[in-house]
Amino acid sequence: MAPHPSLTAPKITIGPDPLKPVEQMDPYKLCWCRSGKKYKWCHFRREKQNESNVFELEQQFFSELREGYCSHPAPSPDSPCSTTIIKAHTVQKKGGLSAIAEAGHVLTVKPIMKEMIKTEGNPQPRKIGVKKASVFPGFCSKHDSDLFKPVEGKSLTLGTQTAFLFSYRAVAYEPFSKEGQRQFTLNMREADSGMPFWNQAKLQSFLYDMINGLELGVRDVKCWKDQFDEQLLSGSHDDFHFVAVRFDSILPIVACCAFHPEFDLNGAHLQQLGQDMFELDHVTLTVTAFEGNTVVVFGWIGPQNGPARTLADSFLAIDDSRKADALVRLLFIHTDNVFLRPSWWASLSESSQEVLNDMTRSGTHVRERTGAEFADASIKFITADIIETVSG
Ligand SMILES: [Zn+2]
Ligand SMILES: [Zn+2]
């Protein structure tokens, strides 16, 4: 494959221009933090206001997030939405999540504020009930069960149709996830109440950059969803491609996500984010279980031989007995919509846990993503073999 043109494109700086915090301004002018409110109702004397309760802000955010909508692209008079928006599972509860659950629970790596503060930004995976794990209010009950019936049964045939549905669910989930993060970050702008001015300035500048980045992210994932909607409605999957494998056993991990492939599993740089001259490839990744086996599906709409294919091929090229380890690395690096079997996590050495926890911070404000972490096969996390490989 020729190198992706984004790799040599000039980087854009996120955000039109940085915030310019000022200690005093005209009370009736728009506030320097660009919240859209007048200074008088925003940062005026914020240092004298009561300290905000970040837990309350977090709770407020969770209750806003509970209201959802159906992601079906074209509910018709023949097939209208049902009245209830359900908590749709991104990884099916029966078979998938329950296959790795212990006493009705799995572990999630999605941090909550309390843990972040308690552990000084180094939270451990925490328990979550399978009913709550991997859910998003993204489909009405009718469309959730109609659309995904072929991939919700006891057994699964790996092919274009089923791979497409797994990918579709992943791209339906990502706009919720990204929009949720954006809303949360917007809410966090209130968290500097009672802080001295320079801390307000620091926090607001940090959040401002983050919000700009998340807005670009929301825009991208909505665009992926549009492409998938078109194929869902037309039923033609011409430029949908996939690579799927079946393991000989159940891996202690399930997941569902979509992302821009940045590095392959050899650590080769595939495409550069943060440039706006070239369109970037996306890929979806679903990991779930059927009848005693874990199934992994990479799927994407786009070029047959672009970055998504290179990533999937680098996975196929890994020795079968080490594929599960590569998969674990890829998931920890790219998504927090990943769930773990509690006893497996507990069985890992402290240093292996630390390596994985560190991977969850890859590509965040904490640290940059590196090719080396994708390729680092020094740690064995899971032993399993492959019994089926299908691609299209
Ligand atoms: Zn303000
Ligand atoms: Zn619906």
GROMACS .gro file of C-alpha atoms and ligand atoms in nm:
model
  394
    1MET     CA    1   0.000   0.000   0.000
    2ALA     CA    2   0.125   0.350  -0.082
    3PRO     CA    3   0.161   0.567   0.230
    4HIS     CA    4  -0.162   0.748   0.315
    5PRO     CA    5  -0.142   1.112   0.195
    6SER     CA    6  -0.242   1.237   0.544
    7LEU     CA    7   0.099   1.125   0.674
    8THR     CA    8   0.276   1.410   0.498
    9ALA     CA    9  -0.004   1.669   0.521
   10PRO     CA   10   0.053   1.975   0.741
   11LYS     CA   11  -0.111   1.951   1.083
   12ILE     CA   12  -0.389   2.190   1.170
   13THR     CA   13  -0.405   2.349   1.509
   14ILE     CA   14  -0.731   2.261   1.676
   15GLY     CA   15  -0.954   2.558   1.744
   16PRO     CA   16  -0.955   2.881   1.548
   17ASP     CA   17  -0.759   3.073   1.809
   18PRO     CA   18  -0.673   3.008   2.171
   19LEU     CA   19  -0.867   3.160   2.461
   20LYS     CA   20  -0.735   3.488   2.596
   21PRO     CA   21  -0.837   3.492   2.960
   22VAL     CA   22  -0.868   3.835   3.120
   23GLU     CA   23  -0.913   3.913   3.487
   24GLN     CA   24  -1.154   4.203   3.435
   25MET     CA   25  -1.378   4.293   3.146
   26ASP     CA   26  -1.692   4.484   3.054
   27PRO     CA   27  -1.968   4.296   3.238
   28TYR     CA   28  -2.203   4.311   2.940
   29LYS     CA   29  -1.955   4.181   2.680
   30LEU     CA   30  -1.938   3.809   2.598
   31CYS     CA   31  -1.719   3.628   2.846
   32TRP     CA   32  -1.356   3.547   2.753
   33CYS     CA   33  -1.425   3.174   2.808
   34ARG     CA   34  -1.652   3.173   2.497
   35SER     CA   35  -1.938   3.007   2.680
   36GLY     CA   36  -2.166   3.245   2.492
   37LYS     CA   37  -2.279   3.408   2.818
   38LYS     CA   38  -2.218   3.770   2.918
   39TYR     CA   39  -1.922   3.815   3.154
   40LYS     CA   40  -2.151   3.932   3.433
   41TRP     CA   41  -2.333   3.595   3.426
   42CYS     CA   42  -2.024   3.387   3.369
   43HIS     CA   43  -1.670   3.445   3.501
   44PHE     CA   44  -1.737   3.773   3.684
   45ARG     CA   45  -1.621   3.711   4.043
   46ARG     CA   46  -1.614   3.338   3.982
   47GLU     CA   47  -1.333   3.303   4.237
   48LYS     CA   48  -1.578   3.429   4.502
   49GLN     CA   49  -1.852   3.183   4.405
   50ASN     CA   50  -1.911   2.860   4.596
   51GLU     CA   51  -1.689   2.574   4.493
   52SER     CA   52  -1.873   2.352   4.251
   53ASN     CA   53  -1.948   1.992   4.325
   54VAL     CA   54  -1.797   1.790   4.041
   55PHE     CA   55  -1.997   1.483   4.144
   56GLU     CA   56  -2.318   1.678   4.100
   57LEU     CA   57  -2.201   1.795   3.758
   58GLU     CA   58  -2.131   1.435   3.668
   59GLN     CA   59  -2.474   1.320   3.789
   60GLN     CA   60  -2.643   1.598   3.594
   61PHE     CA   61  -2.459   1.480   3.287
   62PHE     CA   62  -2.565   1.117   3.334
   63SER     CA   63  -2.929   1.211   3.367
   64GLU     CA   64  -2.912   1.420   3.047
   65LEU     CA   65  -2.753   1.127   2.871
   66ARG     CA   66  -3.038   0.894   2.955
   67GLU     CA   67  -3.264   1.058   2.701
   68GLY     CA   68  -3.197   0.894   2.369
   69TYR     CA   69  -3.335   0.857   2.020
   70CYS     CA   70  -3.367   0.581   1.763
   71SER     CA   71  -3.070   0.562   1.525
   72HIS     CA   72  -3.264   0.386   1.252
   73PRO     CA   73  -3.212   0.602   0.941
   74ALA     CA   74  -3.560   0.577   0.789
   75PRO     CA   75  -3.847   0.465   1.006
   76SER     CA   76  -4.132   0.427   0.753
   77PRO     CA   77  -4.510   0.396   0.790
   78ASP     CA   78  -4.462   0.020   0.739
   79SER     CA   79  -4.193   0.007   1.000
   80PRO     CA   80  -4.239   0.293   1.248
   81CYS     CA   81  -4.039   0.330   1.568
   82SER     CA   82  -4.190   0.180   1.880
   83THR     CA   83  -4.258   0.426   2.159
   84THR     CA   84  -3.984   0.310   2.392
   85ILE     CA   85  -3.620   0.398   2.342
   86ILE     CA   86  -3.436   0.117   2.506
   87LYS     CA   87  -3.092   0.079   2.648
   88ALA     CA   88  -2.949  -0.095   2.344
   89HIS     CA   89  -2.652  -0.322   2.409
   90THR     CA   90  -2.351  -0.261   2.185
   91VAL     CA   91  -2.233  -0.609   2.282
   92GLN     CA   92  -2.523  -0.849   2.308
   93LYS     CA   93  -2.613  -0.938   2.665
   94LYS     CA   94  -2.697  -1.301   2.603
   95GLY     CA   95  -2.392  -1.491   2.491
   96GLY     CA   96  -2.157  -1.193   2.462
   97LEU     CA   97  -2.151  -1.014   2.796
   98SER     CA   98  -2.295  -1.302   2.995
   99ALA     CA   99  -2.024  -1.531   2.857
  100ILE     CA  100  -1.759  -1.332   3.042
  101ALA     CA  101  -1.967  -1.221   3.343
  102GLU     CA  102  -1.916  -1.351   3.695
  103ALA     CA  103  -2.207  -1.320   3.938
  104GLY     CA  104  -2.380  -1.093   3.685
  105HIS     CA  105  -2.089  -0.851   3.664
  106VAL     CA  106  -1.810  -0.758   3.425
  107LEU     CA  107  -1.540  -0.490   3.454
  108THR     CA  108  -1.545  -0.159   3.268
  109VAL     CA  109  -1.248   0.072   3.207
  110LYS     CA  110  -1.475   0.379   3.178
  111PRO     CA  111  -1.369   0.594   3.473
  112ILE     CA  112  -1.601   0.783   3.703
  113MET     CA  113  -1.500   1.110   3.862
  114LYS     CA  114  -1.488   0.976   4.216
  115GLU     CA  115  -1.236   0.710   4.115
  116MET     CA  116  -1.034   0.958   3.911
  117ILE     CA  117  -0.994   1.182   4.212
  118LYS     CA  118  -0.939   0.902   4.463
  119THR     CA  119  -0.666   0.743   4.252
  120GLU     CA  120  -0.517   1.075   4.132
  121GLY     CA  121  -0.599   1.006   3.770
  122ASN     CA  122  -0.504   0.638   3.772
  123PRO     CA  123  -0.834   0.449   3.808
  124GLN     CA  124  -0.858   0.069   3.791
  125PRO     CA  125  -1.130  -0.117   3.597
  126ARG     CA  126  -1.447  -0.128   3.808
  127LYS     CA  127  -1.742  -0.365   3.834
  128ILE     CA  128  -2.061  -0.304   3.640
  129GLY     CA  129  -2.377  -0.517   3.606
  130VAL     CA  130  -2.430  -0.680   3.264
  131LYS     CA  131  -2.764  -0.500   3.230
  132LYS     CA  132  -2.583  -0.166   3.242
  133ALA     CA  133  -2.268  -0.264   3.057
  134SER     CA  134  -2.219  -0.146   2.698
  135VAL     CA  135  -2.565   0.012   2.673
  136PHE     CA  136  -2.668   0.332   2.497
  137PRO     CA  137  -3.017   0.477   2.441
  138GLY     CA  138  -2.974   0.455   2.066
  139PHE     CA  139  -3.259   0.243   1.928
  140CYS     CA  140  -3.627   0.196   1.984
  141SER     CA  141  -3.708  -0.156   2.102
  142LYS     CA  142  -3.856  -0.255   1.767
  143HIS     CA  143  -3.564  -0.148   1.549
  144ASP     CA  144  -3.310  -0.282   1.795
  145SER     CA  145  -3.458  -0.629   1.779
  146ASP     CA  146  -3.546  -0.621   1.405
  147LEU     CA  147  -3.215  -0.485   1.281
  148PHE     CA  148  -2.983  -0.701   1.485
  149LYS     CA  149  -3.174  -1.030   1.486
  150PRO     CA  150  -2.918  -1.200   1.254
  151VAL     CA  151  -2.638  -1.129   1.505
  152GLU     CA  152  -2.833  -1.184   1.825
  153GLY     CA  153  -2.901  -1.556   1.793
  154LYS     CA  154  -2.726  -1.845   1.959
  155SER     CA  155  -2.501  -1.921   1.665
  156LEU     CA  156  -2.341  -1.700   1.404
  157THR     CA  157  -2.237  -1.739   1.042
  158LEU     CA  158  -1.947  -1.508   0.960
  159GLY     CA  159  -2.013  -1.329   0.632
  160THR     CA  160  -2.078  -0.990   0.475
  161GLN     CA  161  -2.432  -0.957   0.615
  162THR     CA  162  -2.345  -1.030   0.975
  163ALA     CA  163  -2.016  -0.836   0.963
  164PHE     CA  164  -2.206  -0.537   0.828
  165LEU     CA  165  -2.454  -0.546   1.118
  166PHE     CA  166  -2.178  -0.558   1.378
  167SER     CA  167  -2.013  -0.261   1.211
  168TYR     CA  168  -2.343  -0.079   1.185
  169ARG     CA  169  -2.403  -0.110   1.557
  170ALA     CA  170  -2.054   0.023   1.627
  171VAL     CA  171  -2.104   0.332   1.410
  172ALA     CA  172  -2.449   0.391   1.562
  173TYR     CA  173  -2.290   0.387   1.908
  174GLU     CA  174  -1.996   0.620   1.842
  175PRO     CA  175  -2.198   0.943   1.785
  176PHE     CA  176  -2.362   0.884   2.126
  177SER     CA  177  -2.033   0.823   2.292
  178LYS     CA  178  -1.858   1.126   2.138
  179GLU     CA  179  -2.158   1.354   2.191
  180GLY     CA  180  -2.172   1.235   2.552
  181GLN     CA  181  -1.807   1.323   2.605
  182ARG     CA  182  -1.867   1.662   2.449
  183GLN     CA  183  -2.164   1.733   2.676
  184PHE     CA  184  -1.968   1.623   2.977
  185THR     CA  185  -1.680   1.852   2.887
  186LEU     CA  186  -1.922   2.141   2.838
  187ASN     CA  187  -2.064   2.078   3.186
  188MET     CA  188  -1.715   2.074   3.332
  189ARG     CA  189  -1.674   2.442   3.242
  190GLU     CA  190  -1.864   2.518   3.562
  191ALA     CA  191  -1.610   2.328   3.770
  192ASP     CA  192  -1.379   2.628   3.822
  193SER     CA  193  -1.613   2.811   4.053
  194GLY     CA  194  -1.432   2.928   4.363
  195MET     CA  195  -1.090   2.881   4.201
  196PRO     CA  196  -0.839   3.165   4.169
  197PHE     CA  197  -0.831   3.339   3.830
  198TRP     CA  198  -0.521   3.168   3.690
  199ASN     CA  199  -0.666   2.824   3.761
  200GLN     CA  200  -0.990   2.928   3.591
  201ALA     CA  201  -0.785   3.037   3.290
  202LYS     CA  202  -0.593   2.709   3.282
  203LEU     CA  203  -0.902   2.490   3.313
  204GLN     CA  204  -1.104   2.685   3.057
  205SER     CA  205  -0.822   2.678   2.799
  206PHE     CA  206  -0.781   2.303   2.847
  207LEU     CA  207  -1.156   2.239   2.813
  208TYR     CA  208  -1.181   2.472   2.515
  209ASP     CA  209  -0.924   2.270   2.318
  210MET     CA  210  -1.090   1.946   2.424
  211ILE     CA  211  -1.435   2.064   2.314
  212ASN     CA  212  -1.298   2.168   1.974
  213GLY     CA  213  -1.138   1.827   1.932
  214LEU     CA  214  -1.458   1.649   2.035
  215GLU     CA  215  -1.660   1.856   1.790
  216LEU     CA  216  -1.437   1.733   1.509
  217GLY     CA  217  -1.481   1.380   1.644
  218VAL     CA  218  -1.860   1.407   1.648
  219ARG     CA  219  -1.853   1.536   1.291
  220ASP     CA  220  -1.642   1.239   1.175
  221VAL     CA  221  -1.850   0.967   1.340
  222LYS     CA  222  -2.175   1.115   1.208
  223CYS     CA  223  -2.025   1.102   0.861
  224TRP     CA  224  -1.940   0.730   0.906
  225LYS     CA  225  -2.296   0.668   1.024
  226ASP     CA  226  -2.432   0.837   0.707
  227GLN     CA  227  -2.228   0.604   0.488
  228PHE     CA  228  -2.350   0.298   0.677
  229ASP     CA  229  -2.712   0.421   0.670
  230GLU     CA  230  -2.698   0.444   0.293
  231GLN     CA  231  -2.585   0.082   0.266
  232LEU     CA  232  -2.832  -0.037   0.525
  233LEU     CA  233  -3.119   0.112   0.326
  234SER     CA  234  -2.998   0.008  -0.018
  235GLY     CA  235  -2.895  -0.341   0.097
  236SER     CA  236  -2.590  -0.321  -0.125
  237HIS     CA  237  -2.258  -0.363   0.051
  238ASP     CA  238  -2.028  -0.289  -0.242
  239ASP     CA  239  -1.752  -0.102  -0.067
  240PHE     CA  240  -1.805  -0.257   0.273
  241HIS     CA  241  -1.507  -0.474   0.364
  242PHE     CA  242  -1.439  -0.696   0.660
  243VAL     CA  243  -1.200  -0.938   0.823
  244ALA     CA  244  -1.338  -1.177   1.083
  245VAL     CA  245  -1.188  -1.453   1.293
  246ARG     CA  246  -1.325  -1.705   1.538
  247PHE     CA  247  -1.121  -1.816   1.839
  248ASP     CA  248  -1.128  -2.172   1.970
  249SER     CA  249  -1.251  -2.053   2.311
  250ILE     CA  250  -1.414  -1.760   2.487
  251LEU     CA  251  -1.174  -1.471   2.545
  252PRO     CA  252  -1.223  -1.282   2.873
  253ILE     CA  253  -1.296  -0.961   2.682
  254VAL     CA  254  -1.578  -0.819   2.466
  255ALA     CA  255  -1.599  -0.481   2.293
  256CYS     CA  256  -1.764  -0.270   2.027
  257CYS     CA  257  -1.610   0.045   1.880
  258ALA     CA  258  -1.511   0.243   1.573
  259PHE     CA  259  -1.199   0.454   1.529
  260HIS     CA  260  -0.945   0.597   1.284
  261PRO     CA  261  -0.669   0.340   1.246
  262GLU     CA  262  -0.349   0.528   1.328
  263PHE     CA  263  -0.094   0.246   1.356
  264ASP     CA  264  -0.101  -0.117   1.254
  265LEU     CA  265   0.000  -0.399   1.487
  266ASN     CA  266   0.361  -0.378   1.367
  267GLY     CA  267   0.368  -0.017   1.482
  268ALA     CA  268   0.367   0.126   1.128
  269HIS     CA  269   0.206   0.470   1.102
  270LEU     CA  270  -0.109   0.437   0.887
  271GLN     CA  271  -0.258   0.785   0.881
  272GLN     CA  272  -0.223   1.116   1.061
  273LEU     CA  273  -0.511   1.266   1.251
  274GLY     CA  274  -0.534   1.641   1.300
  275GLN     CA  275  -0.500   1.741   0.935
  276ASP     CA  276  -0.787   1.850   0.719
  277MET     CA  277  -0.660   1.795   0.366
  278PHE     CA  278  -0.731   1.423   0.323
  279GLU     CA  279  -1.019   1.200   0.422
  280LEU     CA  280  -0.929   0.942   0.683
  281ASP     CA  281  -1.021   0.576   0.689
  282HIS     CA  282  -1.227   0.441   0.977
  283VAL     CA  283  -1.263   0.087   1.106
  284THR     CA  284  -1.512  -0.078   1.340
  285LEU     CA  285  -1.410  -0.354   1.576
  286THR     CA  286  -1.650  -0.591   1.748
  287VAL     CA  287  -1.550  -0.869   1.988
  288THR     CA  288  -1.819  -1.096   2.125
  289ALA     CA  289  -1.893  -1.462   2.195
  290PHE     CA  290  -2.108  -1.729   2.032
  291GLU     CA  291  -2.140  -2.091   2.141
  292GLY     CA  292  -1.816  -2.115   2.333
  293ASN     CA  293  -1.610  -1.913   2.084
  294THR     CA  294  -1.511  -1.551   2.062
  295VAL     CA  295  -1.572  -1.382   1.730
  296VAL     CA  296  -1.378  -1.074   1.617
  297VAL     CA  297  -1.498  -0.857   1.329
  298PHE     CA  298  -1.312  -0.566   1.167
  299GLY     CA  299  -1.540  -0.382   0.921
  300TRP     CA  300  -1.523  -0.061   0.721
  301ILE     CA  301  -1.670   0.126   0.428
  302GLY     CA  302  -1.401   0.271   0.207
  303PRO     CA  303  -1.103   0.172   0.002
  304GLN     CA  304  -1.027  -0.197  -0.032
  305ASN     CA  305  -0.657  -0.135   0.032
  306GLY     CA  306  -0.644   0.160   0.269
  307PRO     CA  307  -0.532   0.193   0.633
  308ALA     CA  308  -0.824  -0.018   0.764
  309ARG     CA  309  -0.720  -0.313   0.547
  310THR     CA  310  -0.356  -0.272   0.649
  311LEU     CA  311  -0.456  -0.283   1.016
  312ALA     CA  312  -0.674  -0.592   0.965
  313ASP     CA  313  -0.401  -0.761   0.760
  314SER     CA  314  -0.143  -0.690   1.028
  315PHE     CA  315  -0.376  -0.870   1.270
  316LEU     CA  316  -0.408  -1.168   1.033
  317ALA     CA  317  -0.030  -1.184   0.990
  318ILE     CA  318   0.030  -1.234   1.362
  319ASP     CA  319   0.083  -1.593   1.470
  320ASP     CA  320  -0.261  -1.736   1.560
  321SER     CA  321  -0.156  -1.815   1.916
  322ARG     CA  322  -0.061  -1.448   1.976
  323LYS     CA  323  -0.363  -1.287   1.808
  324ALA     CA  324  -0.562  -1.256   2.130
  325ASP     CA  325  -0.278  -1.056   2.290
  326ALA     CA  326  -0.266  -0.818   1.993
  327LEU     CA  327  -0.641  -0.777   2.016
  328VAL     CA  328  -0.622  -0.687   2.385
  329ARG     CA  329  -0.363  -0.418   2.308
  330LEU     CA  330  -0.569  -0.276   2.023
  331LEU     CA  331  -0.885  -0.255   2.235
  332PHE     CA  332  -0.721  -0.096   2.538
  333ILE     CA  333  -0.555   0.162   2.315
  334HIS     CA  334  -0.864   0.256   2.116
  335THR     CA  335  -1.182   0.224   2.321
  336ASP     CA  336  -1.338   0.243   2.664
  337ASN     CA  337  -1.637   0.042   2.540
  338VAL     CA  338  -1.455  -0.277   2.638
  339PHE     CA  339  -1.557  -0.520   2.911
  340LEU     CA  340  -1.352  -0.775   3.101
  341ARG     CA  341  -1.402  -1.093   3.296
  342PRO     CA  342  -1.325  -0.997   3.657
  343SER     CA  343  -1.119  -1.305   3.745
  344TRP     CA  344  -0.905  -1.265   3.433
  345TRP     CA  345  -0.814  -0.908   3.527
  346ALA     CA  346  -0.741  -1.018   3.883
  347SER     CA  347  -0.512  -1.293   3.751
  348LEU     CA  348  -0.286  -1.049   3.563
  349SER     CA  349   0.035  -0.937   3.728
  350GLU     CA  350   0.042  -0.585   3.864
  351SER     CA  351   0.284  -0.479   3.593
  352SER     CA  352   0.061  -0.619   3.314
  353GLN     CA  353  -0.236  -0.434   3.463
  354GLU     CA  354  -0.027  -0.120   3.469
  355VAL     CA  355   0.069  -0.158   3.101
  356LEU     CA  356  -0.299  -0.197   3.006
  357ASN     CA  357  -0.414   0.091   3.226
  358ASP     CA  358  -0.153   0.306   3.059
  359MET     CA  359  -0.284   0.204   2.716
  360THR     CA  360  -0.626   0.347   2.807
  361ARG     CA  361  -0.453   0.688   2.822
  362SER     CA  362  -0.301   0.653   2.474
  363GLY     CA  363  -0.392   0.942   2.248
  364THR     CA  364  -0.558   1.143   2.525
  365HIS     CA  365  -0.439   1.471   2.673
  366VAL     CA  366  -0.223   1.265   2.910
  367ARG     CA  367   0.006   1.126   2.644
  368GLU     CA  368   0.052   1.080   2.271
  369ARG     CA  369  -0.012   0.756   2.091
  370THR     CA  370   0.299   0.564   1.981
  371GLY     CA  371   0.349   0.287   1.727
  372ALA     CA  372   0.555   0.090   1.978
  373GLU     CA  373   0.259   0.019   2.208
  374PHE     CA  374   0.067  -0.147   1.923
  375ALA     CA  375   0.359  -0.376   1.838
  376ASP     CA  376   0.475  -0.457   2.191
  377ALA     CA  377   0.423  -0.833   2.210
  378SER     CA  378   0.636  -0.881   2.520
  379ILE     CA  379   0.341  -0.951   2.751
  380LYS     CA  380   0.115  -1.254   2.720
  381PHE     CA  381  -0.238  -1.170   2.828
  382ILE     CA  382  -0.446  -1.455   2.685
  383THR     CA  383  -0.374  -1.793   2.529
  384ALA     CA  384  -0.613  -1.891   2.248
  385ASP     CA  385  -0.606  -2.020   1.892
  386ILE     CA  386  -0.798  -1.940   1.572
  387ILE     CA  387  -1.040  -2.187   1.412
  388GLU     CA  388  -1.193  -1.975   1.134
  389THR     CA  389  -1.090  -1.674   0.924
  390VAL     CA  390  -1.322  -1.502   0.676
  391SER     CA  391  -1.272  -1.180   0.483
  392GLY     CA  392  -1.452  -0.982   0.219
  393ZN      ZN  393  -1.698   3.263   3.128
  394ZN      ZN  394  -3.683   0.302   1.580
   0.00000   0.00000   0.00000
